[in-house]
Amino acid sequence: MYQEPYYGCSGGCANCPRRSGCLAAQRPQAAVPAPAADPDTQMPPDNVAAAEAGNTVSGGAADASLDAFLQANPGEGVVRIQAFRGDQSIPVENVRVVISRTLGGKAHVFFRGDTNASGIIDPIVLPAPARAGSLHPGVPHPYATYDLRAEHAGFLPLETTVDVYPNIKTVQPVTMRLRLE
């Protein structure tokens, strides 16, 4: 399954939150092919979850809070999802994972994808604070926190948070529990 890292250069995607400073976004649109829509690719923070829930997003404060979040988190961190059941002994395939963050009262989806046959999604590249901020005392925290939701038919949905550190891969175990009906 193909998974293009979102915060690497996406070739000028119109939904890229970093488009104002991206040289690729300034090229003519015809010269930059858009990647095919694939449910297993990382999704831009375009309020997909809010739109699916029936909330409309028209920019304004939500976009300003997203811009402020991206400015406060210029670095990148990597997350690896490992979905298992049975005390991490049996991998679970096709677990739908959504990583989001609420900014300005709106849910911004940073990633949406399914685990592979080994129960893994790797890599997921997400914004993180600059590494230099973790070297000074008094900084509230040197990481960005995201909401993670994992769902699979036959299992209970799981909601947790994941902390993303700059230039570090976070391995996030996702223990799926069978739904007893």
XYZ file of N, CA, C and O in Angstrom:
724
model
N 0.846 -1.169 0.000
C 0.000 0.000 0.000
C 0.888 1.227 0.000
O 1.862 1.315 0.707
N 0.564 2.189 -0.848
C 1.345 3.397 -1.051
C 0.952 4.459 -0.043
O -0.212 4.729 0.142
N 1.969 5.047 0.608
C 1.700 6.114 1.560
C 2.740 7.207 1.376
O 3.885 7.044 1.764
N 2.326 8.288 0.761
C 3.186 9.430 0.532
C 3.253 10.272 1.805
O 2.216 10.630 2.352
N 4.437 10.583 2.329
C 4.508 11.450 3.507
C 3.924 12.817 3.191
O 4.311 13.446 2.213
N 2.968 13.274 3.982
C 2.261 14.521 3.706
C 3.152 15.727 3.871
O 3.115 16.644 3.077
N 3.976 15.782 4.879
C 4.740 16.978 5.139
C 6.064 17.004 4.423
O 6.840 17.898 4.601
N 6.338 16.005 3.573
C 7.396 16.155 2.605
C 6.773 16.938 1.460
O 5.593 17.252 1.466
N 7.532 17.285 0.433
C 6.949 18.030 -0.680
C 5.943 17.153 -1.399
O 6.267 16.074 -1.874
N 4.731 17.622 -1.473
C 3.675 16.879 -2.139
C 3.501 17.315 -3.580
O 2.574 16.903 -4.244
N 4.363 18.171 -4.068
C 4.266 18.603 -5.443
C 3.279 19.734 -5.655
O 2.745 19.883 -6.743
N 2.998 20.523 -4.651
C 2.143 21.691 -4.813
C 0.675 21.428 -4.588
O -0.171 22.067 -5.192
N 0.342 20.514 -3.709
C -1.057 20.202 -3.428
C -1.796 21.467 -2.989
O -1.314 22.227 -2.153
N -2.952 21.692 -3.560
C -3.727 22.896 -3.259
C -4.173 22.953 -1.810
O -4.468 24.018 -1.293
N -4.214 21.805 -1.105
C -4.659 21.782 0.282
C -3.513 21.834 1.281
O -3.736 21.722 2.472
N -2.298 21.971 0.821
C -1.137 21.944 1.707
C -1.135 23.175 2.612
O -1.198 24.309 2.136
N -1.072 22.983 3.946
C -1.093 24.135 4.845
C 0.197 24.943 4.789
O 0.244 26.058 5.259
N 1.256 24.382 4.209
C 2.519 25.107 4.103
C 2.717 25.699 2.709
O 3.819 26.027 2.320
N 1.634 25.823 1.938
C 1.732 26.265 0.549
C 2.269 27.677 0.408
O 2.855 28.001 -0.607
N 2.088 28.534 1.405
C 2.534 29.916 1.266
C 4.052 30.015 1.184
O 4.572 30.912 0.540
N 4.773 29.087 1.779
C 6.226 29.123 1.730
C 6.832 28.056 0.846
O 8.039 27.893 0.809
N 6.013 27.360 0.091
C 6.492 26.232 -0.707
C 6.769 26.682 -2.137
O 5.917 27.280 -2.793
N 7.958 26.382 -2.638
C 8.302 26.738 -4.010
C 7.501 25.910 -5.001
O 7.151 26.389 -6.070
N 7.198 24.664 -4.661
C 6.433 23.810 -5.570
C 5.033 24.356 -5.783
O 4.477 24.235 -6.868
N 4.451 24.978 -4.778
C 3.098 25.518 -4.896
C 3.060 26.756 -5.783
O 2.004 27.125 -6.282
N 4.215 27.394 -5.996
C 4.253 28.592 -6.815
C 4.408 28.278 -8.297
O 4.286 29.158 -9.125
N 4.690 27.004 -8.637
C 4.782 26.602 -10.039
C 3.384 26.497 -10.626
O 2.415 26.315 -9.892
N 3.256 26.554 -11.944
C 1.935 26.378 -12.549
C 1.354 25.023 -12.185
O 2.067 24.022 -12.128
N 0.047 24.987 -11.940
C -0.611 23.761 -11.498
C -0.458 22.629 -12.500
O -0.328 21.492 -12.136
N -0.490 22.944 -13.819
C -0.404 21.902 -14.831
C 0.945 21.196 -14.803
O 1.057 20.045 -15.204
N 2.000 21.872 -14.336
C 3.325 21.266 -14.318
C 3.513 20.310 -13.151
O 4.474 19.573 -13.105
N 2.589 20.321 -12.192
C 2.708 19.487 -11.002
C 1.557 18.505 -10.972
O 0.430 18.882 -10.673
N 1.803 17.229 -11.301
C 0.694 16.272 -11.280
C 0.242 16.012 -9.852
O 1.055 15.856 -8.951
N -1.055 15.973 -9.654
C -1.613 15.676 -8.340
C -1.637 14.172 -8.152
O -1.951 13.435 -9.087
N -1.275 13.660 -6.962
C -1.339 12.222 -6.728
C -2.775 11.729 -6.770
O -3.701 12.468 -6.445
N -2.943 10.488 -7.183
C -4.276 9.899 -7.257
C -4.866 9.792 -5.861
O -4.154 9.570 -4.886
N -6.174 9.958 -5.775
C -6.854 9.824 -4.489
C -6.809 8.372 -4.067
O -7.205 7.490 -4.799
N -6.271 8.122 -2.888
C -6.108 6.774 -2.380
C -6.464 6.807 -0.903
O -5.909 7.620 -0.166
N -7.355 5.951 -0.429
C -7.740 6.023 0.981
C -6.605 5.680 1.931
O -6.709 5.909 3.109
N -5.483 5.150 1.433
C -4.380 4.770 2.294
C -3.268 5.804 2.325
O -2.183 5.532 2.803
N -3.505 6.982 1.804
C -2.489 8.012 1.832
C -2.763 8.965 2.974
O -3.863 9.046 3.483
N -1.715 9.698 3.349
C -1.892 10.679 4.400
C -2.761 11.798 3.880
O -2.666 12.197 2.734
N -3.633 12.296 4.731
C -4.589 13.308 4.333
C -4.141 14.657 4.875
O -3.641 14.751 5.987
N -4.338 15.724 4.102
C -4.006 17.038 4.602
C -4.983 17.461 5.691
O -6.103 16.970 5.735
N -4.567 18.381 6.550
C -5.476 18.862 7.587
C -6.538 19.763 6.976
O -6.466 20.973 7.034
N -7.556 19.181 6.372
C -8.547 19.946 5.633
C -9.935 19.813 6.239
O -10.925 19.971 5.542
N -9.981 19.485 7.508
C -11.248 19.395 8.223
C -12.165 18.315 7.652
O -13.373 18.469 7.622
N -11.585 17.226 7.187
C -12.370 16.131 6.652
C -13.308 15.585 7.724
O -14.486 15.361 7.473
N -12.800 15.400 8.932
C -13.642 14.843 9.995
C -14.795 15.791 10.317
O -15.927 15.359 10.520
N -14.524 17.087 10.351
C -15.584 18.050 10.647
C -16.622 18.064 9.531
O -17.818 18.138 9.788
N -16.164 17.984 8.303
C -17.099 17.986 7.185
C -17.944 16.722 7.180
O -19.132 16.765 6.890
N -17.335 15.581 7.504
C -18.085 14.335 7.542
C -19.109 14.344 8.675
O -20.137 13.703 8.585
N -18.823 15.078 9.735
C -19.752 15.147 10.857
C -20.879 16.154 10.607
O -21.749 16.320 11.438
N -20.824 16.834 9.452
C -21.883 17.788 9.126
C -21.539 19.216 9.471
O -22.332 20.117 9.246
N -20.372 19.445 10.033
C -19.961 20.810 10.343
C -19.331 21.422 9.102
O -18.560 20.785 8.416
N -19.636 22.669 8.836
C -19.021 23.322 7.696
C -17.840 24.124 8.169
O -17.812 24.660 9.273
N -16.836 24.197 7.307
C -15.629 24.931 7.629
C -15.423 25.950 6.532
O -15.325 25.600 5.366
N -15.370 27.201 6.890
C -15.248 28.243 5.879
C -13.983 29.059 6.058
O -13.891 30.156 5.565
N -13.006 28.525 6.753
C -11.758 29.254 6.955
C -11.830 30.074 8.217
O -12.459 29.707 9.187
N -11.172 31.222 8.216
C -11.222 32.127 9.350
C -10.401 31.637 10.514
O -9.226 31.347 10.383
N -11.021 31.534 11.693
C -10.308 31.187 12.915
C -9.693 29.800 12.842
O -8.613 29.567 13.362
N -10.366 28.845 12.187
C -9.826 27.489 12.088
C -8.535 27.497 11.290
O -7.559 26.847 11.666
N -8.505 28.236 10.165
C -7.292 28.309 9.363
C -6.200 29.069 10.109
O -5.034 28.717 10.022
N -6.558 30.113 10.826
C -5.582 30.876 11.596
C -4.980 30.017 12.693
O -3.769 30.065 12.934
N -5.806 29.203 13.355
C -5.260 28.350 14.410
C -4.394 27.246 13.818
O -3.398 26.852 14.425
N -4.731 26.747 12.631
C -3.877 25.757 11.967
C -2.550 26.382 11.573
O -1.492 25.798 11.806
N -2.590 27.588 11.017
C -1.352 28.281 10.660
C -0.489 28.523 11.889
O 0.724 28.335 11.854
N -1.103 28.936 13.000
C -0.356 29.168 14.234
C 0.259 27.863 14.742
O 1.409 27.843 15.201
N -0.495 26.763 14.654
C 0.021 25.457 15.077
C 1.223 25.055 14.226
O 2.240 24.600 14.747
N 1.123 25.239 12.912
C 2.224 24.864 12.021
C 3.449 25.743 12.235
O 4.578 25.271 12.142
N 3.244 27.027 12.545
C 4.372 27.905 12.837
C 5.038 27.515 14.154
O 6.255 27.601 14.286
N 4.254 27.104 15.137
C 4.806 26.684 16.428
C 5.449 25.307 16.345
O 6.188 24.922 17.247
N 5.168 24.568 15.281
C 5.690 23.209 15.115
C 6.339 23.062 13.740
O 5.831 22.360 12.866
N 7.498 23.722 13.535
C 8.139 23.690 12.222
C 8.913 22.399 11.943
O 9.274 22.130 10.801
N 9.156 21.604 12.976
C 9.892 20.360 12.795
C 8.991 19.230 12.349
O 7.791 19.409 12.110
N 9.584 18.059 12.231
C 8.831 16.869 11.848
C 9.191 15.715 12.763
O 10.343 15.551 13.150
N 8.191 14.948 13.090
C 8.386 13.721 13.842
C 7.699 12.591 13.097
O 6.846 12.823 12.244
N 8.070 11.376 13.407
C 7.540 10.210 12.702
C 6.843 9.296 13.705
O 7.330 9.093 14.815
N 5.693 8.767 13.296
C 4.949 7.820 14.122
C 4.850 6.506 13.369
O 4.631 6.490 12.161
N 5.028 5.412 14.091
C 4.820 4.065 13.561
C 3.698 3.436 14.376
O 3.785 3.371 15.596
N 2.653 2.997 13.700
C 1.516 2.359 14.359
C 1.711 0.851 14.282
O 2.033 0.317 13.220
N 1.512 0.158 15.401
C 1.559 -1.301 15.441
C 0.279 -1.793 16.107
O 0.123 -1.668 17.314
N -0.635 -2.341 15.296
C -1.926 -2.803 15.802
C -1.878 -4.305 16.037
O -1.565 -5.078 15.130
N -2.189 -4.703 17.274
C -2.142 -6.104 17.669
C -3.341 -6.448 18.528
O -4.031 -5.582 19.031
N -3.547 -7.706 18.725
C -4.486 -8.220 19.727
C -3.784 -9.356 20.433
O -2.779 -9.878 19.959
N -4.301 -9.752 21.574
C -3.713 -10.868 22.315
C -2.335 -10.564 22.862
O -1.377 -11.255 22.552
N -2.206 -9.513 23.650
C -0.926 -9.117 24.248
C 0.169 -8.940 23.207
O 1.286 -9.421 23.360
N -0.163 -8.267 22.133
C 0.757 -7.928 21.055
C 1.357 -9.155 20.378
O 2.483 -9.129 19.912
N 0.583 -10.244 20.323
C 1.097 -11.453 19.676
C 0.481 -11.698 18.313
O 1.050 -12.430 17.511
N -0.677 -11.093 18.007
C -1.357 -11.323 16.736
C -1.583 -9.971 16.058
O -2.370 -9.150 16.548
N -0.914 -9.699 14.921
C -1.148 -8.426 14.236
C -2.557 -8.370 13.655
O -3.129 -9.394 13.286
N -3.114 -7.167 13.595
C -4.454 -6.967 13.061
C -4.342 -6.136 11.786
O -3.873 -4.993 11.815
N -4.784 -6.719 10.681
C -4.746 -6.064 9.380
C -5.986 -5.194 9.196
O -7.040 -5.462 9.770
N -5.852 -4.156 8.379
C -6.953 -3.261 7.997
C -7.580 -2.502 9.160
O -8.781 -2.243 9.153
N -6.797 -2.151 10.152
C -7.279 -1.268 11.212
C -7.245 0.148 10.642
O -6.204 0.612 10.168
N -8.385 0.825 10.652
C -8.475 2.196 10.153
C -7.956 3.119 11.241
O -8.497 3.156 12.348
N -6.898 3.881 10.937
C -6.276 4.784 11.892
C -6.458 6.211 11.395
O -6.173 6.515 10.234
N -6.940 7.075 12.284
C -7.096 8.497 11.984
C -6.337 9.263 13.058
O -6.572 9.066 14.253
N -5.433 10.127 12.620
C -4.683 10.989 13.535
C -5.128 12.410 13.267
O -5.057 12.892 12.134
N -5.602 13.073 14.315
C -6.146 14.421 14.160
C -5.760 15.273 15.358
O -5.180 14.798 16.326
N -6.139 16.535 15.252
C -5.936 17.464 16.353
C -7.005 18.536 16.241
O -7.300 19.016 15.151
N -7.577 18.933 17.367
C -8.580 19.983 17.377
C -7.877 21.321 17.545
O -7.161 21.537 18.524
N -8.100 22.199 16.584
C -7.498 23.529 16.597
C -8.597 24.540 16.315
O -9.306 24.425 15.315
N -8.747 25.502 17.167
C -9.772 26.515 16.965
C -11.176 25.941 16.946
O -12.051 26.447 16.255
N -11.386 24.864 17.677
C -12.705 24.248 17.744
C -13.033 23.344 16.569
O -14.132 22.803 16.500
N -12.118 23.164 15.637
C -12.353 22.327 14.460
C -11.355 21.176 14.443
O -10.183 21.347 14.795
N -11.818 20.017 14.029
C -10.948 18.843 13.927
C -10.184 18.899 12.608
O -10.776 19.032 11.548
N -8.869 18.809 12.703
C -8.005 18.779 11.529
C -7.411 17.376 11.428
O -6.711 16.937 12.333
N -7.675 16.691 10.342
C -7.164 15.337 10.144
C -5.791 15.436 9.494
O -5.653 15.989 8.397
N -4.771 14.882 10.156
C -3.419 14.903 9.638
C -3.059 13.592 8.940
O -2.153 13.562 8.124
N -3.743 12.521 9.281
C -3.460 11.233 8.645
C -4.689 10.343 8.721
O -5.413 10.346 9.716
N -4.885 9.573 7.658
C -5.914 8.536 7.653
C -5.368 7.390 6.812
O -4.948 7.592 5.678
N -5.363 6.176 7.363
C -4.868 5.023 6.624
C -5.180 3.725 7.345
O -5.689 3.733 8.466
N -4.886 2.607 6.683
C -5.143 1.274 7.222
C -3.832 0.537 7.441
O -2.879 0.709 6.668
N -3.804 -0.316 8.466
C -2.609 -1.117 8.726
C -2.458 -2.197 7.661
O -3.428 -2.640 7.047
N -1.230 -2.638 7.473
C -0.953 -3.695 6.502
C -1.136 -5.069 7.148
O -1.622 -5.171 8.290
N -0.745 -6.135 6.464
C -0.924 -7.496 6.966
C -0.150 -7.745 8.258
O -0.487 -8.639 9.036
N 0.888 -6.940 8.502
C 1.664 -7.066 9.741
C 1.134 -6.166 10.845
O 1.746 -6.057 11.906
N 0.005 -5.482 10.591
C -0.572 -4.599 11.594
C 0.174 -3.281 11.744
O 0.074 -2.632 12.777
N 0.908 -2.871 10.712
C 1.802 -1.713 10.819
C 1.447 -0.650 9.789
O 1.087 -0.950 8.653
N 1.576 0.609 10.207
C 1.612 1.760 9.314
C 2.906 2.486 9.646
O 3.120 2.887 10.788
N 3.762 2.662 8.662
C 5.062 3.288 8.893
C 5.599 3.802 7.564
O 5.598 3.051 6.593
N 6.025 5.031 7.445
C 6.059 6.106 8.426
C 4.847 7.029 8.291
O 4.260 7.129 7.228
N 4.543 7.713 9.367
C 3.558 8.788 9.373
C 4.328 10.024 9.835
O 4.794 10.074 10.973
N 4.480 10.987 8.959
C 5.245 12.194 9.262
C 4.272 13.288 9.687
O 3.324 13.587 8.967
N 4.518 13.859 10.876
C 3.627 14.869 11.449
C 4.430 16.070 11.937
O 5.606 15.933 12.302
N 3.807 17.253 11.971
C 4.496 18.429 12.515
C 4.844 18.234 13.985
O 4.077 17.650 14.746
N 6.012 18.731 14.349
C 6.492 18.663 15.737
C 7.225 19.968 16.042
O 7.654 20.660 15.123
N 7.392 20.297 17.321
C 8.130 21.519 17.663
C 9.578 21.424 17.197
O 10.091 20.329 16.947
N 10.221 22.559 17.111
C 11.637 22.579 16.753
C 12.439 21.861 17.833
O 12.117 21.937 19.022
N 13.458 21.156 17.418
C 14.269 20.385 18.360
C 14.965 21.291 19.381
O 15.164 20.909 20.534
N 15.313 22.488 18.975
C 16.017 23.406 19.881
C 15.196 23.736 21.119
O 15.750 24.006 22.181
N 13.871 23.687 21.007
C 13.021 23.990 22.155
C 13.143 22.988 23.280
O 12.874 23.301 24.429
N 13.575 21.771 22.970
C 13.696 20.752 24.015
C 15.006 20.863 24.783
O 15.221 20.138 25.751
N 15.873 21.774 24.369
C 17.176 21.910 25.020
C 17.186 22.948 26.125
O 18.180 23.110 26.808
N 16.069 23.661 26.296
C 16.022 24.731 27.277
C 15.006 24.404 28.362
O 13.885 23.999 28.066
N 15.376 24.618 29.641
C 14.401 24.382 30.705
C 13.305 25.434 30.665
O 13.490 26.537 30.166
N 12.144 25.055 31.153
C 11.035 25.978 31.214
C 10.086 25.879 30.039
O 9.027 26.467 30.047
N 10.476 25.144 28.998
C 9.574 24.946 27.866
C 8.468 24.005 28.334
O 8.750 22.982 28.961
N 7.201 24.326 28.082
C 6.106 23.494 28.596
C 6.245 22.020 28.218
O 6.173 21.160 29.062
N 6.481 21.736 26.959
C 6.744 20.370 26.539
C 7.342 20.386 25.137
O 6.926 21.173 24.289
N 8.325 19.534 24.893
C 9.012 19.533 23.597
C 8.377 18.590 22.577
O 9.076 17.967 21.793
N 7.080 18.456 22.596
C 6.410 17.533 21.683
C 5.036 18.088 21.322
O 4.511 18.964 21.970
N 4.483 17.537 20.240
C 3.117 17.872 19.828
C 2.239 16.664 20.130
O 2.655 15.523 19.928
N 1.040 16.905 20.608
C 0.116 15.823 20.963
C -1.007 15.768 19.932
O -1.573 16.797 19.571
N -1.304 14.546 19.492
C -2.361 14.310 18.511
C -3.344 13.289 19.074
O -2.975 12.467 19.920
N -4.567 13.333 18.578
C -5.580 12.340 18.923
C -5.513 11.214 17.910
O -5.433 11.468 16.704
N -5.534 9.981 18.391
C -5.485 8.807 17.525
C -6.751 7.994 17.739
O -7.135 7.753 18.887
N -7.394 7.617 16.659
C -8.580 6.759 16.721
C -8.322 5.567 15.818
O -7.939 5.727 14.661
N -8.529 4.359 16.359
C -8.349 3.121 15.599
C -9.659 2.346 15.615
O -10.260 2.162 16.680
N -10.100 1.893 14.431
C -11.365 1.161 14.314
C -11.179 -0.036 13.393
O -10.411 0.024 12.424
N -11.901 -1.104 13.712
C -11.922 -2.311 12.877
C -13.195 -3.069 13.223
O -13.566 -3.177 14.403
N -13.855 -3.601 12.204
C -15.066 -4.394 12.453
C -14.699 -5.590 13.329
O -13.689 -6.238 13.113
N -15.495 -5.859 14.319
C -15.237 -6.974 15.224
C -14.407 -6.609 16.440
O -14.207 -7.426 17.328
N -13.904 -5.355 16.472
C -13.100 -4.900 17.601
C -13.709 -3.626 18.164
O -14.379 -2.872 17.452
N -13.454 -3.372 19.431
C -13.882 -2.122 20.050
C -13.036 -0.973 19.508
O -11.831 -1.134 19.321
N -13.636 0.185 19.235
C -12.827 1.321 18.792
C -11.903 1.775 19.916
O -12.232 1.643 21.099
N -10.757 2.283 19.545
C -9.747 2.718 20.504
C -9.440 4.184 20.254
O -9.220 4.586 19.102
N -9.450 4.974 21.316
C -9.057 6.373 21.235
C -7.962 6.623 22.253
O -8.077 6.233 23.419
N -6.899 7.269 21.805
C -5.777 7.578 22.674
C -5.075 8.813 22.122
O -5.495 9.375 21.114
N -4.040 9.252 22.800
C -3.223 10.353 22.292
C -1.835 9.823 21.964
O -1.400 8.813 22.526
N -1.174 10.510 21.068
C 0.197 10.150 20.713
C 1.027 11.430 20.741
O 0.596 12.471 20.254
N 2.184 11.362 21.381
C 3.100 12.491 21.461
C 4.141 12.344 20.357
O 4.749 11.288 20.199
N 4.346 13.422 19.599
C 5.282 13.407 18.480
C 6.436 14.346 18.800
O 6.236 15.539 19.019
N 7.642 13.792 18.847
C 8.858 14.531 19.140
C 9.598 14.834 17.841
O 9.537 14.036 16.904
N 10.322 15.954 17.782
C 11.041 16.275 16.547
C 12.183 15.302 16.290
O 12.910 14.916 17.214
N 12.308 14.870 15.046
C 13.401 14.009 14.586
C 13.480 12.682 15.324
O 14.546 12.084 15.421
N 12.367 12.223 15.876
C 12.327 10.949 16.607
C 11.134 10.152 16.108
O 10.065 10.705 15.877
N 11.331 8.836 15.972
C 10.218 7.968 15.587
C 9.545 7.468 16.856
O 10.167 6.878 17.730
N 8.249 7.723 16.955
C 7.433 7.249 18.061
C 6.744 5.964 17.632
O 6.044 5.954 16.629
N 6.963 4.881 18.362
C 6.274 3.628 18.083
C 5.045 3.587 18.982
O 5.165 3.556 20.204
N 3.866 3.613 18.354
C 2.608 3.649 19.093
C 1.910 2.300 18.985
O 1.339 1.976 17.950
N 1.938 1.504 20.050
C 1.192 0.244 20.013
C -0.304 0.513 20.124
O -0.731 1.392 20.872
N -1.083 -0.214 19.348
C -2.537 -0.108 19.365
C -3.060 -1.503 19.662
O -2.994 -2.385 18.813
N -3.523 -1.712 20.884
C -4.015 -3.022 21.294
C -5.518 -3.076 21.064
O -6.281 -2.387 21.735
N -5.905 -3.894 20.102
C -7.312 -4.022 19.746
C -7.956 -5.095 20.629
O -7.373 -6.160 20.832
N -9.146 -4.791 21.146
C -9.887 -5.747 21.983
C -11.118 -6.216 21.213
O -11.849 -5.407 20.656
N -11.329 -7.533 21.194
C -12.467 -8.096 20.479
C -13.777 -7.569 21.048
O -13.921 -7.395 22.255
N -14.710 -7.330 20.156
C -16.038 -6.873 20.551
C -16.824 -8.118 20.958
O -17.006 -9.037 20.178
N -17.302 -8.149 22.187
C -18.091 -9.282 22.678
C -19.555 -8.938 22.536
O -20.055 -8.004 23.166
N -20.259 -9.676 21.708
C -21.682 -9.370 21.472
C -22.551 -10.522 21.915
O -22.224 -11.636 21.910
